Amino acid sequence: MSDTHFGFQTVDEKHKADRVRGVFDSVASKYDVMNDLMSMGLHRVWKAYTVAVADVREGQSVLDIAGGTGDLALAFAKKVGKGGSVVHTDINEAMLHAGRNRLLDAGWALPTVICDAESLPFARDTFDLVSVAFGLRNMTHKDRALAEMTRVARPGGRVIVLEFSRPWKPLEKAYDAYSFSILPALGKYVAKDEAAYRYLAESIRMHPDQETLKSMMEAAGLARVEYFNLTAGVVALHRGYKT
Ligand SMILES: C[S@@+](CC[C@H](N)C(=O)[O-])C[C@H]1O[C@@H](n2cnc3c(N)ncnc32)[C@H](O)[C@@H]1O
């Protein structure tokens, strides 16, 4: 038996995925409005920056892991056009369902696959870009997920990870106060689930910092890994290339 973290709790790793599923089952219907409220709209800027750094072109193929309600998948679909492809995936049916509805409303019927990032049902060397936004933090074996993302990227293709990270030290106190009081309160009144948003704050603190994640991506076999701090490191975007 091996232990892992679920926020600040130590749990048997067999149970983490179920606990994470419970969180996203509970918040799926309020996920987008909560994202806008919690980040004061900043998540849109972080994602727009991600799309710019990803630099996908018309006709290319993209795999969006832990794609949830689909905003990155939609942005990539617009970039690759009808001649390209974007596969929208997530382990959670409720999140994927919300995302699929949103994509259809926007006029995009993308292939949608329920799958675990730690064991991807795609052939090696397939995608020009593999992306994950705010998903890696929730995975039980982040090293396996990164190795899988690398496996399915084509040689010369890139893997990008957008995730909460370590903010600039002078901001830490204010950021802690915000995360551990305002976030759970917003969760309680808007999503009717205070615990889910306490988990969010805790899982951010337990996630590897910028340099550690960079090393993990290198260990997964990616080259030329670099990262870009956004909003003073509250979020970081990592990018690496498959050789
Ligand atoms: C915070 S949401 C991010 C959704 C979306 N990418 C975004 O940026 O808004 C995290 C997502 O990760 C998914 N997830 C968690 N563990 C996963 C896993 N092992 N494999 C695939 N998706 C996973 C959850 O179901 C959830 O939809």
PDB file of C-alpha atoms in Angstrom, residues 3-219:
ATOM      1  CA  ASP A   3       0.189   6.815   0.346  1.00  0.00           C
ATOM      2  CA  THR A   4      -0.289  10.046  -1.542  1.00  0.00           C
ATOM      3  CA  HIS A   5      -1.801  13.459  -0.933  1.00  0.00           C
ATOM      4  CA  PHE A   6      -5.360  14.564  -1.375  1.00  0.00           C
ATOM      5  CA  GLY A   7      -4.899  18.237  -0.528  1.00  0.00           C
ATOM      6  CA  PHE A   8      -3.301  18.234   2.942  1.00  0.00           C
ATOM      7  CA  GLN A   9      -4.654  14.756   3.782  1.00  0.00           C
ATOM      8  CA  THR A  10      -2.594  11.618   3.366  1.00  0.00           C
ATOM      9  CA  VAL A  11      -4.653   8.934   1.619  1.00  0.00           C
ATOM     10  CA  ASP A  12      -4.027   5.486   0.187  1.00  0.00           C
ATOM     11  CA  GLU A  13      -3.173   6.143  -3.463  1.00  0.00           C
ATOM     12  CA  LYS A  14      -5.901   3.674  -4.504  1.00  0.00           C
ATOM     13  CA  HIS A  15      -8.466   6.179  -3.220  1.00  0.00           C
ATOM     14  CA  LYS A  16      -7.162   9.466  -4.588  1.00  0.00           C
ATOM     15  CA  ALA A  17      -8.767   9.229  -8.044  1.00  0.00           C
ATOM     16  CA  ASP A  18     -12.176   8.551  -6.440  1.00  0.00           C
ATOM     17  CA  ARG A  19     -11.818  11.533  -4.132  1.00  0.00           C
ATOM     18  CA  VAL A  20     -10.834  13.751  -7.082  1.00  0.00           C
ATOM     19  CA  ARG A  21     -13.775  12.407  -9.094  1.00  0.00           C
ATOM     20  CA  GLY A  22     -16.093  13.365  -6.213  1.00  0.00           C
ATOM     21  CA  VAL A  23     -14.781  16.932  -6.288  1.00  0.00           C
ATOM     22  CA  PHE A  24     -15.349  17.395 -10.029  1.00  0.00           C
ATOM     23  CA  ASP A  25     -18.707  15.572 -10.058  1.00  0.00           C
ATOM     24  CA  SER A  26     -19.829  18.056  -7.447  1.00  0.00           C
ATOM     25  CA  VAL A  27     -18.557  21.260  -9.080  1.00  0.00           C
ATOM     26  CA  ALA A  28     -19.017  20.509 -12.813  1.00  0.00           C
ATOM     27  CA  SER A  29     -22.186  22.579 -13.280  1.00  0.00           C
ATOM     28  CA  LYS A  30     -20.711  25.650 -11.537  1.00  0.00           C
ATOM     29  CA  TYR A  31     -17.119  25.152 -12.707  1.00  0.00           C
ATOM     30  CA  ASP A  32     -16.958  27.950 -15.291  1.00  0.00           C
ATOM     31  CA  VAL A  33     -18.646  30.618 -13.197  1.00  0.00           C
ATOM     32  CA  MET A  34     -16.412  29.692 -10.236  1.00  0.00           C
ATOM     33  CA  ASN A  35     -13.294  29.986 -12.419  1.00  0.00           C
ATOM     34  CA  ASP A  36     -14.264  33.500 -13.444  1.00  0.00           C
ATOM     35  CA  LEU A  37     -15.088  34.528  -9.884  1.00  0.00           C
ATOM     36  CA  MET A  38     -12.055  32.968  -8.199  1.00  0.00           C
ATOM     37  CA  SER A  39      -9.514  34.265 -10.670  1.00  0.00           C
ATOM     38  CA  MET A  40     -11.377  37.518 -11.377  1.00  0.00           C
ATOM     39  CA  GLY A  41     -11.309  36.518 -15.030  1.00  0.00           C
ATOM     40  CA  LEU A  42      -7.536  35.982 -15.066  1.00  0.00           C
ATOM     41  CA  HIS A  43      -7.827  32.321 -16.090  1.00  0.00           C
ATOM     42  CA  ARG A  44      -8.897  33.587 -19.519  1.00  0.00           C
ATOM     43  CA  VAL A  45      -5.663  35.560 -19.836  1.00  0.00           C
ATOM     44  CA  TRP A  46      -3.566  32.575 -18.658  1.00  0.00           C
ATOM     45  CA  LYS A  47      -5.258  30.358 -21.226  1.00  0.00           C
ATOM     46  CA  ALA A  48      -4.897  32.918 -24.031  1.00  0.00           C
ATOM     47  CA  TYR A  49      -1.171  33.109 -23.219  1.00  0.00           C
ATOM     48  CA  THR A  50      -0.994  29.293 -23.247  1.00  0.00           C
ATOM     49  CA  VAL A  51      -2.521  29.179 -26.715  1.00  0.00           C
ATOM     50  CA  ALA A  52      -0.010  31.786 -27.926  1.00  0.00           C
ATOM     51  CA  VAL A  53       2.982  29.868 -26.496  1.00  0.00           C
ATOM     52  CA  ALA A  54       1.640  26.557 -27.842  1.00  0.00           C
ATOM     53  CA  ASP A  55       1.883  28.038 -31.328  1.00  0.00           C
ATOM     54  CA  VAL A  56      -0.315  25.486 -33.085  1.00  0.00           C
ATOM     55  CA  ARG A  57      -0.878  25.965 -36.796  1.00  0.00           C
ATOM     56  CA  GLU A  58      -3.639  25.133 -39.201  1.00  0.00           C
ATOM     57  CA  GLY A  59      -3.917  21.410 -39.894  1.00  0.00           C
ATOM     58  CA  GLN A  60      -2.067  20.278 -36.737  1.00  0.00           C
ATOM     59  CA  SER A  61      -3.271  17.697 -34.207  1.00  0.00           C
ATOM     60  CA  VAL A  62      -3.810  18.484 -30.534  1.00  0.00           C
ATOM     61  CA  LEU A  63      -4.621  16.321 -27.522  1.00  0.00           C
ATOM     62  CA  ASP A  64      -6.098  18.225 -24.578  1.00  0.00           C
ATOM     63  CA  ILE A  65      -5.764  16.204 -21.368  1.00  0.00           C
ATOM     64  CA  ALA A  66      -8.061  16.852 -18.381  1.00  0.00           C
ATOM     65  CA  GLY A  67      -9.870  19.202 -20.739  1.00  0.00           C
ATOM     66  CA  GLY A  68     -12.903  19.660 -18.474  1.00  0.00           C
ATOM     67  CA  THR A  69     -15.332  22.262 -19.722  1.00  0.00           C
ATOM     68  CA  GLY A  70     -13.369  22.671 -22.928  1.00  0.00           C
ATOM     69  CA  ASP A  71     -12.106  26.218 -23.171  1.00  0.00           C
ATOM     70  CA  LEU A  72      -8.567  25.268 -24.265  1.00  0.00           C
ATOM     71  CA  ALA A  73      -9.924  22.642 -26.673  1.00  0.00           C
ATOM     72  CA  LEU A  74     -12.146  25.308 -28.229  1.00  0.00           C
ATOM     73  CA  ALA A  75      -9.286  27.802 -28.545  1.00  0.00           C
ATOM     74  CA  PHE A  76      -7.048  25.153 -30.153  1.00  0.00           C
ATOM     75  CA  ALA A  77      -9.838  24.051 -32.514  1.00  0.00           C
ATOM     76  CA  LYS A  78     -10.077  27.621 -33.824  1.00  0.00           C
ATOM     77  CA  LYS A  79      -6.303  27.631 -34.420  1.00  0.00           C
ATOM     78  CA  VAL A  80      -5.991  24.270 -36.206  1.00  0.00           C
ATOM     79  CA  GLY A  81      -9.182  24.805 -38.215  1.00  0.00           C
ATOM     80  CA  LYS A  82     -11.313  22.165 -39.868  1.00  0.00           C
ATOM     81  CA  GLY A  83      -8.246  20.588 -41.468  1.00  0.00           C
ATOM     82  CA  GLY A  84      -6.677  19.872 -38.079  1.00  0.00           C
ATOM     83  CA  SER A  85      -7.898  17.902 -35.094  1.00  0.00           C
ATOM     84  CA  VAL A  86      -8.356  18.464 -31.386  1.00  0.00           C
ATOM     85  CA  VAL A  87      -9.208  15.558 -29.099  1.00  0.00           C
ATOM     86  CA  HIS A  88     -10.942  16.701 -25.924  1.00  0.00           C
ATOM     87  CA  THR A  89     -10.393  14.277 -23.026  1.00  0.00           C
ATOM     88  CA  ASP A  90     -10.991  14.006 -19.291  1.00  0.00           C
ATOM     89  CA  ILE A  91     -11.360  11.233 -16.724  1.00  0.00           C
ATOM     90  CA  ASN A  92     -14.591  12.782 -15.437  1.00  0.00           C
ATOM     91  CA  GLU A  93     -17.817  12.295 -17.361  1.00  0.00           C
ATOM     92  CA  ALA A  94     -19.661  15.245 -15.780  1.00  0.00           C
ATOM     93  CA  MET A  95     -16.866  17.685 -16.685  1.00  0.00           C
ATOM     94  CA  LEU A  96     -16.494  16.265 -20.179  1.00  0.00           C
ATOM     95  CA  HIS A  97     -20.248  16.425 -20.707  1.00  0.00           C
ATOM     96  CA  ALA A  98     -20.343  20.111 -19.709  1.00  0.00           C
ATOM     97  CA  GLY A  99     -17.410  20.734 -22.067  1.00  0.00           C
ATOM     98  CA  ARG A 100     -18.971  18.849 -24.948  1.00  0.00           C
ATOM     99  CA  ASN A 101     -22.203  20.855 -24.656  1.00  0.00           C
ATOM    100  CA  ARG A 102     -20.253  24.066 -24.657  1.00  0.00           C
ATOM    101  CA  LEU A 103     -18.196  23.047 -27.699  1.00  0.00           C
ATOM    102  CA  LEU A 104     -21.347  22.029 -29.581  1.00  0.00           C
ATOM    103  CA  ASP A 105     -22.970  25.374 -28.702  1.00  0.00           C
ATOM    104  CA  ALA A 106     -19.910  27.051 -30.216  1.00  0.00           C
ATOM    105  CA  GLY A 107     -20.292  24.964 -33.392  1.00  0.00           C
ATOM    106  CA  TRP A 108     -17.485  22.443 -32.794  1.00  0.00           C
ATOM    107  CA  ALA A 109     -18.100  18.673 -32.633  1.00  0.00           C
ATOM    108  CA  LEU A 110     -14.709  17.494 -31.409  1.00  0.00           C
ATOM    109  CA  PRO A 111     -13.810  13.877 -30.670  1.00  0.00           C
ATOM    110  CA  THR A 112     -14.360  13.438 -26.946  1.00  0.00           C
ATOM    111  CA  VAL A 113     -12.719  10.626 -24.988  1.00  0.00           C
ATOM    112  CA  ILE A 114     -13.081   9.664 -21.339  1.00  0.00           C
ATOM    113  CA  CYS A 115      -9.616   8.551 -20.293  1.00  0.00           C
ATOM    114  CA  ASP A 116      -7.091   8.595 -17.506  1.00  0.00           C
ATOM    115  CA  ALA A 117      -4.016  10.703 -18.282  1.00  0.00           C
ATOM    116  CA  GLU A 118      -1.913   8.017 -16.615  1.00  0.00           C
ATOM    117  CA  SER A 119      -2.851   5.468 -19.277  1.00  0.00           C
ATOM    118  CA  LEU A 120      -3.728   7.141 -22.566  1.00  0.00           C
ATOM    119  CA  PRO A 121      -5.549   5.155 -25.287  1.00  0.00           C
ATOM    120  CA  PHE A 122      -3.547   6.721 -28.144  1.00  0.00           C
ATOM    121  CA  ALA A 123      -0.615   5.478 -30.226  1.00  0.00           C
ATOM    122  CA  ARG A 124       2.863   6.827 -29.627  1.00  0.00           C
ATOM    123  CA  ASP A 125       4.120   9.727 -31.782  1.00  0.00           C
ATOM    124  CA  THR A 126       0.631  10.964 -32.706  1.00  0.00           C
ATOM    125  CA  PHE A 127       0.079  14.604 -31.681  1.00  0.00           C
ATOM    126  CA  ASP A 128       1.798  17.884 -32.566  1.00  0.00           C
ATOM    127  CA  LEU A 129       0.757  19.273 -29.190  1.00  0.00           C
ATOM    128  CA  VAL A 130      -0.328  17.656 -25.930  1.00  0.00           C
ATOM    129  CA  SER A 131      -1.731  20.091 -23.360  1.00  0.00           C
ATOM    130  CA  VAL A 132      -2.954  19.927 -19.799  1.00  0.00           C
ATOM    131  CA  ALA A 133      -4.368  22.931 -17.942  1.00  0.00           C
ATOM    132  CA  PHE A 134      -4.986  22.826 -14.197  1.00  0.00           C
ATOM    133  CA  GLY A 135      -5.228  19.035 -14.357  1.00  0.00           C
ATOM    134  CA  LEU A 136      -1.799  17.623 -13.451  1.00  0.00           C
ATOM    135  CA  ARG A 137      -2.183  18.714  -9.816  1.00  0.00           C
ATOM    136  CA  ASN A 138      -5.061  16.281  -9.395  1.00  0.00           C
ATOM    137  CA  MET A 139      -3.331  13.215 -10.786  1.00  0.00           C
ATOM    138  CA  THR A 140      -2.119  10.443  -8.497  1.00  0.00           C
ATOM    139  CA  HIS A 141       1.077   9.615 -10.417  1.00  0.00           C
ATOM    140  CA  LYS A 142       2.157  12.842 -12.112  1.00  0.00           C
ATOM    141  CA  ASP A 143       5.306  11.134 -13.437  1.00  0.00           C
ATOM    142  CA  ARG A 144       3.204   8.506 -15.260  1.00  0.00           C
ATOM    143  CA  ALA A 145       0.909  11.174 -16.726  1.00  0.00           C
ATOM    144  CA  LEU A 146       3.901  13.189 -17.992  1.00  0.00           C
ATOM    145  CA  ALA A 147       5.460  10.036 -19.466  1.00  0.00           C
ATOM    146  CA  GLU A 148       2.192   9.214 -21.230  1.00  0.00           C
ATOM    147  CA  MET A 149       1.835  12.753 -22.584  1.00  0.00           C
ATOM    148  CA  THR A 150       5.387  12.515 -23.917  1.00  0.00           C
ATOM    149  CA  ARG A 151       4.785   9.079 -25.451  1.00  0.00           C
ATOM    150  CA  VAL A 152       1.810  10.240 -27.540  1.00  0.00           C
ATOM    151  CA  ALA A 153       3.473  13.487 -28.720  1.00  0.00           C
ATOM    152  CA  ARG A 154       5.206  13.172 -32.080  1.00  0.00           C
ATOM    153  CA  PRO A 155       8.972  13.734 -32.322  1.00  0.00           C
ATOM    154  CA  GLY A 156       9.427  17.505 -32.569  1.00  0.00           C
ATOM    155  CA  GLY A 157       6.014  17.994 -30.970  1.00  0.00           C
ATOM    156  CA  ARG A 158       5.513  19.738 -27.649  1.00  0.00           C
ATOM    157  CA  VAL A 159       3.931  19.123 -24.282  1.00  0.00           C
ATOM    158  CA  ILE A 160       2.605  22.070 -22.310  1.00  0.00           C
ATOM    159  CA  VAL A 161       1.457  22.176 -18.696  1.00  0.00           C
ATOM    160  CA  LEU A 162      -0.464  25.141 -17.297  1.00  0.00           C
ATOM    161  CA  GLU A 163      -0.775  24.829 -13.533  1.00  0.00           C
ATOM    162  CA  PHE A 164      -0.826  26.740 -10.261  1.00  0.00           C
ATOM    163  CA  SER A 165       2.675  27.178  -8.945  1.00  0.00           C
ATOM    164  CA  ARG A 166       4.766  29.056  -6.338  1.00  0.00           C
ATOM    165  CA  PRO A 167       4.054  32.786  -6.257  1.00  0.00           C
ATOM    166  CA  TRP A 168       6.618  35.467  -5.612  1.00  0.00           C
ATOM    167  CA  LYS A 169       7.555  35.320  -1.895  1.00  0.00           C
ATOM    168  CA  PRO A 170       6.293  38.797  -0.859  1.00  0.00           C
ATOM    169  CA  LEU A 171       2.835  37.832  -2.150  1.00  0.00           C
ATOM    170  CA  GLU A 172       2.609  34.591  -0.168  1.00  0.00           C
ATOM    171  CA  LYS A 173       0.779  35.927   2.908  1.00  0.00           C
ATOM    172  CA  ALA A 174      -1.919  37.692   0.935  1.00  0.00           C
ATOM    173  CA  TYR A 175      -2.252  34.702  -1.395  1.00  0.00           C
ATOM    174  CA  ASP A 176      -2.662  32.310   1.574  1.00  0.00           C
ATOM    175  CA  ALA A 177      -5.290  34.541   3.145  1.00  0.00           C
ATOM    176  CA  TYR A 178      -7.185  34.663  -0.142  1.00  0.00           C
ATOM    177  CA  SER A 179      -6.897  30.912  -0.803  1.00  0.00           C
ATOM    178  CA  PHE A 180      -7.844  29.642   2.633  1.00  0.00           C
ATOM    179  CA  SER A 181     -10.671  32.051   3.435  1.00  0.00           C
ATOM    180  CA  ILE A 182     -12.164  33.596   0.297  1.00  0.00           C
ATOM    181  CA  LEU A 183     -11.969  30.525  -1.985  1.00  0.00           C
ATOM    182  CA  PRO A 184     -13.812  28.148   0.389  1.00  0.00           C
ATOM    183  CA  ALA A 185     -16.401  30.873   1.072  1.00  0.00           C
ATOM    184  CA  LEU A 186     -17.013  31.344  -2.668  1.00  0.00           C
ATOM    185  CA  GLY A 187     -17.230  27.553  -2.974  1.00  0.00           C
ATOM    186  CA  LYS A 188     -19.787  27.425  -0.184  1.00  0.00           C
ATOM    187  CA  TYR A 189     -22.117  30.109  -1.541  1.00  0.00           C
ATOM    188  CA  VAL A 190     -21.763  29.660  -5.304  1.00  0.00           C
ATOM    189  CA  ALA A 191     -20.904  25.987  -5.916  1.00  0.00           C
ATOM    190  CA  LYS A 192     -22.499  24.819  -2.625  1.00  0.00           C
ATOM    191  CA  ASP A 193     -19.334  22.862  -1.874  1.00  0.00           C
ATOM    192  CA  GLU A 194     -16.891  24.476   0.524  1.00  0.00           C
ATOM    193  CA  ALA A 195     -14.732  21.339   0.844  1.00  0.00           C
ATOM    194  CA  ALA A 196     -14.076  21.158  -2.907  1.00  0.00           C
ATOM    195  CA  TYR A 197     -12.593  24.647  -2.882  1.00  0.00           C
ATOM    196  CA  ARG A 198     -10.593  23.978   0.273  1.00  0.00           C
ATOM    197  CA  TYR A 199      -9.166  20.986  -1.611  1.00  0.00           C
ATOM    198  CA  LEU A 200      -8.295  23.355  -4.469  1.00  0.00           C
ATOM    199  CA  ALA A 201      -6.279  25.629  -2.143  1.00  0.00           C
ATOM    200  CA  GLU A 202      -4.566  22.667  -0.464  1.00  0.00           C
ATOM    201  CA  SER A 203      -3.767  20.850  -3.702  1.00  0.00           C
ATOM    202  CA  ILE A 204      -2.086  23.997  -5.038  1.00  0.00           C
ATOM    203  CA  ARG A 205       0.209  24.083  -1.992  1.00  0.00           C
ATOM    204  CA  MET A 206       1.115  20.393  -2.438  1.00  0.00           C
ATOM    205  CA  HIS A 207       1.916  20.737  -6.146  1.00  0.00           C
ATOM    206  CA  PRO A 208       5.588  20.802  -7.241  1.00  0.00           C
ATOM    207  CA  ASP A 209       7.098  24.261  -7.712  1.00  0.00           C
ATOM    208  CA  GLN A 210       8.364  25.590 -11.055  1.00  0.00           C
ATOM    209  CA  GLU A 211      11.851  24.029 -10.939  1.00  0.00           C
ATOM    210  CA  THR A 212      10.614  20.670  -9.628  1.00  0.00           C
ATOM    211  CA  LEU A 213       8.031  20.376 -12.376  1.00  0.00           C
ATOM    212  CA  LYS A 214      10.663  21.308 -14.942  1.00  0.00           C
ATOM    213  CA  SER A 215      12.845  18.417 -13.661  1.00  0.00           C
ATOM    214  CA  MET A 216       9.869  16.054 -13.784  1.00  0.00           C
ATOM    215  CA  MET A 217       9.210  16.957 -17.412  1.00  0.00           C
ATOM    216  CA  GLU A 218      12.868  16.353 -18.239  1.00  0.00           C
ATOM    217  CA  ALA A 219      12.698  12.996 -16.434  1.00  0.00           C
TER     218      ALA A 219
END
